[in-house]
Coordinates of C-alpha atoms and ligand atoms in Angstrom, one line a residue:
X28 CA 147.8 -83.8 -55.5
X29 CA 146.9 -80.4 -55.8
X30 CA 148.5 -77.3 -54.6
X31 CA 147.0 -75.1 -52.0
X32 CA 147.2 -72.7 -49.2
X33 CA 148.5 -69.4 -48.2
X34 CA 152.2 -69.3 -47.5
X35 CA 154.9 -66.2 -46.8
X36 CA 158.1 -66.3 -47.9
X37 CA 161.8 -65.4 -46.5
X38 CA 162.8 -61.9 -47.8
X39 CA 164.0 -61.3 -51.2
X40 CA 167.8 -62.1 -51.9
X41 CA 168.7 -59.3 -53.9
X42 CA 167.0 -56.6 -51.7
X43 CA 168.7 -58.3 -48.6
X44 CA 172.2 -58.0 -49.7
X45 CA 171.6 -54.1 -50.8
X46 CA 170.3 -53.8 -47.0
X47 CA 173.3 -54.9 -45.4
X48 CA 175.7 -53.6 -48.0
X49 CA 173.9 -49.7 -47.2
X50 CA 173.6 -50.6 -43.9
X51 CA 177.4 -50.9 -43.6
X52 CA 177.6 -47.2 -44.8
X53 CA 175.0 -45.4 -42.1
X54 CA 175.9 -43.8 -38.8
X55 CA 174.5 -46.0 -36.5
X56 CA 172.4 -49.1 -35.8
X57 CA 170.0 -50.6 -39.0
X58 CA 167.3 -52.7 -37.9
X59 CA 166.3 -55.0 -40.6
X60 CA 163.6 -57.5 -40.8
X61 CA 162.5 -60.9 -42.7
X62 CA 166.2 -60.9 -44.4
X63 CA 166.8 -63.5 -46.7
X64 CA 168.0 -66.8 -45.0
X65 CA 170.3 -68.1 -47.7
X66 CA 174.1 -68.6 -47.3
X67 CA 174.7 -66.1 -50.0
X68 CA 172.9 -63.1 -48.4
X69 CA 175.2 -64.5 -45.1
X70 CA 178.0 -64.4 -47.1
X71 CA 177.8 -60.7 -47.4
X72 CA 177.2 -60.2 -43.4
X73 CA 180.2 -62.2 -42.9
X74 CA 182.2 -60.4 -45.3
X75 CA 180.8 -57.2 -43.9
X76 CA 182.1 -58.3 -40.5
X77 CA 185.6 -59.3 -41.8
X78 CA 185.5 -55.5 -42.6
X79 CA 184.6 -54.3 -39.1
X80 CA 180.9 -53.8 -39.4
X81 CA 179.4 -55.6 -36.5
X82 CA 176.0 -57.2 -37.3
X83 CA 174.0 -59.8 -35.0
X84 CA 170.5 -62.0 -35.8
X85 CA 167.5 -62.3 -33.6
X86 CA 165.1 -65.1 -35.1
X87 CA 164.0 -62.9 -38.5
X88 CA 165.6 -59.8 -37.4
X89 CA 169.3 -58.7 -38.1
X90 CA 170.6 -55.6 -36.6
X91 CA 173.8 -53.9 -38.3
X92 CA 175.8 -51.3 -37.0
X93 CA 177.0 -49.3 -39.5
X94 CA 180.6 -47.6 -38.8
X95 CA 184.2 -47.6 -40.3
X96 CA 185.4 -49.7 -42.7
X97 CA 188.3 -52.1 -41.7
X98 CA 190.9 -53.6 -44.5
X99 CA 190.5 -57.4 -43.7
X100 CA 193.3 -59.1 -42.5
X101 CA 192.0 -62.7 -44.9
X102 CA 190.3 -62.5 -48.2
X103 CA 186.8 -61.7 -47.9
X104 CA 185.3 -65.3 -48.8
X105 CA 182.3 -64.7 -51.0
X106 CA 181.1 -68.4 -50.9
X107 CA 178.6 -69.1 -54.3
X108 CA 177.8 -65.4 -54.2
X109 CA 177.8 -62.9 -57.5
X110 CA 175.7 -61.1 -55.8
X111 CA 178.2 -60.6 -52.5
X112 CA 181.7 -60.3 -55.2
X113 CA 180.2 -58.0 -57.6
X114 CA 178.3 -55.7 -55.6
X115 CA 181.0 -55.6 -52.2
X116 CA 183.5 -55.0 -54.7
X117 CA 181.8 -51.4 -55.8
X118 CA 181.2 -51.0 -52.4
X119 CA 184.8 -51.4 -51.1
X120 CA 186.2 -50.0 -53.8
X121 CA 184.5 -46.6 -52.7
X122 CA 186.0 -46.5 -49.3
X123 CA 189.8 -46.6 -50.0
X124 CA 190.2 -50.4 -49.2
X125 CA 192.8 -53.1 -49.7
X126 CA 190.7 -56.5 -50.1
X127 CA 190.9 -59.6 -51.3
X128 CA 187.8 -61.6 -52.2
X129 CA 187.3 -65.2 -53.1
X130 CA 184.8 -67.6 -53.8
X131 CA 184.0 -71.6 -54.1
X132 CA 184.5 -73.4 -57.5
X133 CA 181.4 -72.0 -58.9
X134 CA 182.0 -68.6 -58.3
X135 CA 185.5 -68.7 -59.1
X136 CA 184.5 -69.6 -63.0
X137 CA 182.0 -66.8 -63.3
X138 CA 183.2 -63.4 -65.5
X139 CA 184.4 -60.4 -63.3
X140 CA 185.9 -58.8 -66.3
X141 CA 182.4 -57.0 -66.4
X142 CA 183.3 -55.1 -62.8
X143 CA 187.3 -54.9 -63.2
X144 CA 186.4 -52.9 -66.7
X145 CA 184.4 -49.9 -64.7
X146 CA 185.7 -49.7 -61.8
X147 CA 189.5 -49.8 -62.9
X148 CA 187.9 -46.4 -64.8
X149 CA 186.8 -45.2 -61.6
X150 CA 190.5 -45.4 -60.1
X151 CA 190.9 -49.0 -58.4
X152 CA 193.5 -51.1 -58.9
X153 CA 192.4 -54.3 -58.7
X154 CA 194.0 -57.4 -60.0
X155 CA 192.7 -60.7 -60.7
X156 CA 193.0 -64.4 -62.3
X157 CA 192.4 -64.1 -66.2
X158 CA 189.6 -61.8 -65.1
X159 CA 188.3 -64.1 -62.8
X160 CA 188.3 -64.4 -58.3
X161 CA 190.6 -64.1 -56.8
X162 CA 190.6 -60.6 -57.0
X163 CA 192.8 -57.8 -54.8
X164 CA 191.6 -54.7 -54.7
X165 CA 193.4 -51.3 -53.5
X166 CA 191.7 -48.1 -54.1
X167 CA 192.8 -44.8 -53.3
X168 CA 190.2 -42.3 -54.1
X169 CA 187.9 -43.1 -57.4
X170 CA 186.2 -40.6 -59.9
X171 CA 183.2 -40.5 -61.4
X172 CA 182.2 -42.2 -64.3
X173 CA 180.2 -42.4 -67.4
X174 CA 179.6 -45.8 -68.5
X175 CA 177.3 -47.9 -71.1
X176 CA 176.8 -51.2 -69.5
X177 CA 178.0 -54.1 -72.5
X178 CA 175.3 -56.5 -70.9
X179 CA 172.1 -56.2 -69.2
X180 CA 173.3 -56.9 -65.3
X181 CA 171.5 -55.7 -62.4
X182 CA 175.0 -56.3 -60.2
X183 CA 177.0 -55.1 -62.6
X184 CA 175.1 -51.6 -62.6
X185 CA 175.1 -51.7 -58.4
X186 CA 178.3 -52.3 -58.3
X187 CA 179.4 -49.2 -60.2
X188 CA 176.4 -47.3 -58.4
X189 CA 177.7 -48.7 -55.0
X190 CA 181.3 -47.3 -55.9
X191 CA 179.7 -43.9 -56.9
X192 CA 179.1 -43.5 -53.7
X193 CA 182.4 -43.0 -52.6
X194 CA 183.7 -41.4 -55.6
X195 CA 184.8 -37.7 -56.7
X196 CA 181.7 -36.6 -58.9
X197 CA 179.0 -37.9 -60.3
X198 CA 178.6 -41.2 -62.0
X199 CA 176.7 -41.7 -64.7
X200 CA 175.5 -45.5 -66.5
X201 CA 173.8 -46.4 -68.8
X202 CA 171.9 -49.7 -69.6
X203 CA 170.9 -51.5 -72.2
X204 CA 167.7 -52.8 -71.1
X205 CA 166.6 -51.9 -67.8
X206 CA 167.1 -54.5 -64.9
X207 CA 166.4 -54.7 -61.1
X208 CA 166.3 -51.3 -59.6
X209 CA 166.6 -52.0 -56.1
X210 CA 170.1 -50.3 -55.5
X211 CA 168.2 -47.3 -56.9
X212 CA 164.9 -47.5 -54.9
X213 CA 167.0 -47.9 -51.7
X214 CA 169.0 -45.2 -52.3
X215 CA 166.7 -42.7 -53.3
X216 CA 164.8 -43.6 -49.8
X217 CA 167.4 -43.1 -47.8
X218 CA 168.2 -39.3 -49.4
X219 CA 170.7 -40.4 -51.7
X220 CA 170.9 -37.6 -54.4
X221 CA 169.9 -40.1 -57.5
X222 CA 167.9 -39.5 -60.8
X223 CA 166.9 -42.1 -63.0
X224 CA 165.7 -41.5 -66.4
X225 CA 164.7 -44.5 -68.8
X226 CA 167.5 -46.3 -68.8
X227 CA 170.3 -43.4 -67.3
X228 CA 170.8 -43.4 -63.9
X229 CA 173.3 -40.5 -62.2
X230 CA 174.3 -40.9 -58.8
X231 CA 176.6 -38.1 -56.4
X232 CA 178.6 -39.3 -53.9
X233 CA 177.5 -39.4 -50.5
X234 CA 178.3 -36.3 -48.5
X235 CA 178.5 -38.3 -45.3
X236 CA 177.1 -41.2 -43.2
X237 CA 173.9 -42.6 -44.6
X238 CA 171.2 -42.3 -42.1
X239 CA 171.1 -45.5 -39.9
X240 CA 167.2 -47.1 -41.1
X241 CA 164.8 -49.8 -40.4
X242 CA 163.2 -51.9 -43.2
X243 CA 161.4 -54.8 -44.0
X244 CA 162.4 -57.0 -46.6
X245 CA 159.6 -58.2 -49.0
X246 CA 159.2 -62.0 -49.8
X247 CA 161.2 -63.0 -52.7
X248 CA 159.7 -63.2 -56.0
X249 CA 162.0 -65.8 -57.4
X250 CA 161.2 -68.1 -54.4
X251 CA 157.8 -67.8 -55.1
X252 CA 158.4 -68.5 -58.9
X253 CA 158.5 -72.3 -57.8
X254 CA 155.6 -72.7 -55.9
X255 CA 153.2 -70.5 -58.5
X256 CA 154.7 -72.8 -60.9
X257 CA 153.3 -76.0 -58.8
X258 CA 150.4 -74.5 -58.6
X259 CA 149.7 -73.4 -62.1
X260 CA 149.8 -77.0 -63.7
X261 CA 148.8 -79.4 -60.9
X262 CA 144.8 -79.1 -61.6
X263 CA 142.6 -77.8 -59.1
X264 CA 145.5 -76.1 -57.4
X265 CA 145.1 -73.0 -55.6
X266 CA 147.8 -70.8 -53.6
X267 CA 148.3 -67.5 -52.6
X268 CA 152.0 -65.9 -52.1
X269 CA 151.5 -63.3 -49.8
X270 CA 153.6 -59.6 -49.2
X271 CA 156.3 -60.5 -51.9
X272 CA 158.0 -57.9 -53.9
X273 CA 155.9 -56.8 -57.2
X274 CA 158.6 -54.7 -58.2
X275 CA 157.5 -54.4 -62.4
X276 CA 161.7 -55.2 -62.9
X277 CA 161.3 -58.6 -60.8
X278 CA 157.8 -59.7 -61.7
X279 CA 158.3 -61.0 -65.6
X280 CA 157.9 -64.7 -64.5
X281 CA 154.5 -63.1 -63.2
X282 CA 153.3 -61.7 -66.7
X283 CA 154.8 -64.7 -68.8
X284 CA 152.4 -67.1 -66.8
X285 CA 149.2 -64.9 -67.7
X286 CA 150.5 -64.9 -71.0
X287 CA 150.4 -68.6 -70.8
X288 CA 146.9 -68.5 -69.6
X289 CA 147.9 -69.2 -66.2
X290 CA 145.2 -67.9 -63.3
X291 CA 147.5 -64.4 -61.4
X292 CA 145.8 -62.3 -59.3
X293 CA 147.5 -59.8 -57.7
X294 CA 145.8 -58.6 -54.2
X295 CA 146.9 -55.8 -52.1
X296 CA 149.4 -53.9 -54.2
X297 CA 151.3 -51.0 -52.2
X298 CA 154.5 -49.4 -51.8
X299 CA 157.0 -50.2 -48.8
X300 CA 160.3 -48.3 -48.6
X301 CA 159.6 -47.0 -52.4
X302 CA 159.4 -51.0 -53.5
X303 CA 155.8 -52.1 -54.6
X304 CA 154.7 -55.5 -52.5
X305 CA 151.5 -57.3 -53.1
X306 CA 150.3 -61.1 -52.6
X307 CA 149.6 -63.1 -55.5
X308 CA 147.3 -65.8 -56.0
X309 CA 147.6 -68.2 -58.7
X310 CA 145.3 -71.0 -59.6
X311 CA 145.5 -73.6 -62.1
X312 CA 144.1 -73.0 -65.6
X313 CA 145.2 -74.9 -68.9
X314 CA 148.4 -73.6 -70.7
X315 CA 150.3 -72.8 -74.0
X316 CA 153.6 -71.8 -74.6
X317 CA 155.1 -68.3 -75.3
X318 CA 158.3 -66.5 -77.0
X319 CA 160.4 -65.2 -74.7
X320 CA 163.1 -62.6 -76.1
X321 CA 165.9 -60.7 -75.4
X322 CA 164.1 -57.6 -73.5
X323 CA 161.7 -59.6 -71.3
X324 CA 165.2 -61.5 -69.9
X325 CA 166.4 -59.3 -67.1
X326 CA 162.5 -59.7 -65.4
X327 CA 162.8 -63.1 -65.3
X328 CA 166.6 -64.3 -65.1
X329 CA 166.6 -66.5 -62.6
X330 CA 163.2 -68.0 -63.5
X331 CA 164.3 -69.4 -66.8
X332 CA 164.9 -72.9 -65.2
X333 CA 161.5 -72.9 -63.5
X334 CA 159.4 -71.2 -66.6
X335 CA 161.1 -74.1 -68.4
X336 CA 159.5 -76.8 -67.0
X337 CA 155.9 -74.7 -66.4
X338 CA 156.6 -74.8 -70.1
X339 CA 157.0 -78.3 -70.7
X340 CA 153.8 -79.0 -69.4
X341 CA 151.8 -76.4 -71.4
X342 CA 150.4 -76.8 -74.9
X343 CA 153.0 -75.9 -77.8
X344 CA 156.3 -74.9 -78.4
X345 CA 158.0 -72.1 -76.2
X346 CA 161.1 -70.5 -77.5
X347 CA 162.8 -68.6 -75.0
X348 CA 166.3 -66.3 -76.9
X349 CA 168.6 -63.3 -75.9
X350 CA 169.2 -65.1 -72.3
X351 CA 172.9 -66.1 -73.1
X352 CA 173.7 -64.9 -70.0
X353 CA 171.9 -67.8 -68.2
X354 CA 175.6 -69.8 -69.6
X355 CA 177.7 -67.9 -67.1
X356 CA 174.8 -68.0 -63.8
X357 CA 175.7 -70.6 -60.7
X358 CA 176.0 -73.3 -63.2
X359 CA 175.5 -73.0 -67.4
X360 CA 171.6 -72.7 -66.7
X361 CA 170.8 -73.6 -70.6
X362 CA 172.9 -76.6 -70.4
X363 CA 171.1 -78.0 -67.5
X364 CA 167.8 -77.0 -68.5
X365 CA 168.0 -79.1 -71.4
X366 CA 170.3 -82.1 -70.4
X367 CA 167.5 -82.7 -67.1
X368 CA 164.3 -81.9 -69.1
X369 CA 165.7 -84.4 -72.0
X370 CA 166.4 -87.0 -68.8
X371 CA 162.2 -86.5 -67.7
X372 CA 161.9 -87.4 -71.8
X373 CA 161.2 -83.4 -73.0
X374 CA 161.4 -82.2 -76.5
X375 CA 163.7 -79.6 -76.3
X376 CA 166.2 -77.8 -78.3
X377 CA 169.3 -76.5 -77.0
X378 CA 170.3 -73.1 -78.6
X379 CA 173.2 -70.7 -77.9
X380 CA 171.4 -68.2 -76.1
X381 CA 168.5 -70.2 -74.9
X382 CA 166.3 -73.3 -75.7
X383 CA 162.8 -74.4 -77.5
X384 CA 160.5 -76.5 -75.8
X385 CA 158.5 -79.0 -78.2
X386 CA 155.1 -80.1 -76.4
X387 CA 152.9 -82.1 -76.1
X388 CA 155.4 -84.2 -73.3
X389 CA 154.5 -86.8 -70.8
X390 CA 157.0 -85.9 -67.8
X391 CA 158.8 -88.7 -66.4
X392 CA 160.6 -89.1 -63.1
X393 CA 164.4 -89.5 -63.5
X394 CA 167.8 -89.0 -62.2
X395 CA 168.2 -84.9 -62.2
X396 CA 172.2 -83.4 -62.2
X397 CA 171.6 -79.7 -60.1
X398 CA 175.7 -78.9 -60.8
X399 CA 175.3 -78.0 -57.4
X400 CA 173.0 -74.9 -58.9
X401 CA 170.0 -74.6 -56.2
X402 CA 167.4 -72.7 -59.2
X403 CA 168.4 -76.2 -60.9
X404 CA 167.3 -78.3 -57.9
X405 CA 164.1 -76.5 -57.2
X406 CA 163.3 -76.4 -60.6
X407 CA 163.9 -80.2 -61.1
X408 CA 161.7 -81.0 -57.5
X409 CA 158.8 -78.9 -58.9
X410 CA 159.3 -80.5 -62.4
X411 CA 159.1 -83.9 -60.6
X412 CA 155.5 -83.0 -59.0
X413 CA 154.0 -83.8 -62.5
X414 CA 155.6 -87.0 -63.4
X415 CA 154.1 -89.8 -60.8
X416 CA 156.6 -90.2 -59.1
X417 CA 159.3 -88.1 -57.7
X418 CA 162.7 -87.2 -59.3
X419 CA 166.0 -88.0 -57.7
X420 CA 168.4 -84.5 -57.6
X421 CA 171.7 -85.3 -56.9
X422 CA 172.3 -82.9 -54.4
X423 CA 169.7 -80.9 -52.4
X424 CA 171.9 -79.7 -50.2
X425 CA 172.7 -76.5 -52.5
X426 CA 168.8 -75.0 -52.1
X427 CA 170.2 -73.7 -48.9
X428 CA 172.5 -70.8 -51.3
X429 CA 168.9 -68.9 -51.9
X430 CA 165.8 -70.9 -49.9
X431 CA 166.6 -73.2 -46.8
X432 CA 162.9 -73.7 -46.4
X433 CA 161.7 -74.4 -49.8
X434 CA 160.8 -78.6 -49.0
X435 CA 159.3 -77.9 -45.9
X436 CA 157.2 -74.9 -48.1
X437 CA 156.6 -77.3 -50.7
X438 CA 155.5 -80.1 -48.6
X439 CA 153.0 -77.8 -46.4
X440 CA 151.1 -76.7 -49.5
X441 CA 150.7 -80.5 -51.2
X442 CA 147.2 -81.2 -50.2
Ligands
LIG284 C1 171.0 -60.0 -59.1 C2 171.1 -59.8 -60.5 C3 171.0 -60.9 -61.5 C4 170.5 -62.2 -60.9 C5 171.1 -62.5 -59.6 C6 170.9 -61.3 -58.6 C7 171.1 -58.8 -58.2 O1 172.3 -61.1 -61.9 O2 170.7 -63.2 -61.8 O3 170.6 -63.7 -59.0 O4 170.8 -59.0 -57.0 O5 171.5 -57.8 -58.7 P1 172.9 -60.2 -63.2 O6 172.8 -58.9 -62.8 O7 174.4 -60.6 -63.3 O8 172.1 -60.7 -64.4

């Protein structure tokens, strides 16, 4: 059955939640289409509205009003979000707020020691379980900053950036590989005074409301990682993806399937809001496996689980290292990776900081565990395409954290 057709995709996650976070900090109504449709990216609106900034949804469109801040009277309940916790935590931290935030079981069990370290430097007082939610913040007024990041993290680096904003001086971080730059592309169009500079990014504090702004979100790369990835090894399979966000720091899954040999063509490349957005068209073409290091990670972090099973299906070994971080994600990514492709009978290898995939494999259907992880569950769908018959995940249920519409996607485009 190949794959074909020309589908567009809800908006992209990370770009969403920047949207309504900046939103929150304009002087009047934001206008904001094609937002992502996931509970995460409406677990920042609702925390946004437990803090007094009014937003409401019209089919794709969202309009926010930005305003005051209000200290919630509940902790702010973050749901399965990093995203929301890491990045409303700068955010919050920056307007002289008492908060609590929280989040489900997941959530709670991912690191926040990597945003308590900075922005207790700023000036917040913010304490926590053994460095994990729940976590109070207070903050009076903060300070700028210089800081080297320890690891690569896109919401690490907003939320520090996010802070700036409200802070005494400038801040200045440092990374050690670059990652997403969306919190700098959207604050540099909307006037923000921002320079950027390999891997050193300064931000000033604002000097008042943001202006309020109308945008439209891009299609989300990460979402569209699943179906390229049907359509790369299902032969004579043919799709195109279109208006989703090229952004070089998103797009790594992009260049490791052309490194494979995979058929990308990308179509209509041009900037929106300072973001590059093009449509892709992939086609199938036979495959071979790659090395994927430490570097290429932060372009491709939440592809891992997908590139792993486009890789399982190619011909010899891919070794993908440096991505330890994929053991602290939704779920321990590397764990589940290797426990579900073993289960479909895969060669692989599980290593500290990533896995090797032995080939050739003949895929077969079995029982899949997500850990309630939705990048596990979509991977583990798309793996099942290419093993007769269909796997049986646990729980699909937990797509709806990033793509509510990925099976009916999926199933429109099996021809
Ligand atoms: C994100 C950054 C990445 C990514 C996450 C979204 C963001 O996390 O895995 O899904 O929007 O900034 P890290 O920055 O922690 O690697």
């Amino acid at each position: 059955m190949p794959i074909r057709g020309i589908i567009h995709l809800p908006g992209d996650k990370s770009i969403s939640h920047r949207a309504l976070m900046l939103a929150a900090l304009s002087d009047g109504e934001c206008i904001i289409h094609n937002l992502s449709t996931g509970e995460d990216v409406e677990s920042t609106r609702n925390c946004l509205q437990d803090c007094g900034i009014e937003s409401r949804k019209e089919k794709s469109i969202v309009y926010i009003m930005g305003g005051d801040f209000k200290s919630p009277i509940s902790p702010l309940d973050c749901g399965n979000s990093g995203t929301t916790t890491r990045l409303l935590s700068g955010l919050l931290s920056g307007q002289e707020m008492d908060v609590q935030l929280m989040g489900d079981e997941s959530l709670s069990a991912r690191p926040m020691g990597r945003i308590i370290l900075p922005l207790t430097k700023m000036g917040a007082e913010i304490s926590c379980n053994d460095s994990k939610l729940p976590l109070s913040i207070s903050s009076k007024s903060l300070n700028g900053i210089e800081y080297t990041l320890p690891v690569a993290s896109a919401q690490v680096k907003s939320s520090i950036m996010f802070a700036a904003l409200g802070a005494m001086g400038k801040t200045k971080i440092v990374e050690p590989v670059k990652t997403r730059d969306h919190s700098e592309i959207m604050l540099e169009s909307l006037g923000v005074e921002i320079s950027v500079n390999k891997n050193e990014i300064l931000v000033s504090p604002l000097k008042g409301k943001l202006n309020s702004f109308e945008l439209t979100i891009p299609g989300d790369p990460s979402s569209a990682a699943f179906f390229a990835t049907a359509a790369a090894m299902i032969p004579n399979s043919d799709l195109t993806i279109k208006n989703i966000s090229a952004n070089p720091t998103r797009v790594g899954f992009f260049h490791s399937l052309e490194k494979m040999g995979g058929g990308v063509i990308w179509k209509n490349l041009h900037h929106e809001c300072g973001e590059l957005v093009g449509d892709v068209q992939i086609y199938y073409q036979p495959l071979h496996g790659i090395t994927i290091s430490k570097d290429q990670v932060p372009s491709l972090i939440d592809e891992l689980p997908i590139i792993a099973v486009l890789a399982s299906t190619a011909d010899g070994p891919t070794i993908v290292e440096g991505a330890e971080e994929l053991r602290v994600k939704e779920t321990d990514r590397i764990h589940a990776i290797c426990k579900n492709l073993s289960a479909m009978g895969v060669e692989v290898i599980e290593k500290k900081d990533g896995f090797i995939i032995n080939t050739p494999n003949i895929l077969q259907s079995a029982s899949i565990e997500s850990f309630g992880d939705h990048r596990i569950a979509m991977a583990f769908t798309i793996a099942g395409l290419n093993a007769g018959t269909y796997n049986q995940i646990d729980d699909m249920d937990c797509v709806n954290i990033s793509f509510p519409e990925f099976l009916e996607t999926l199933k429109s485009i099996i021809k």
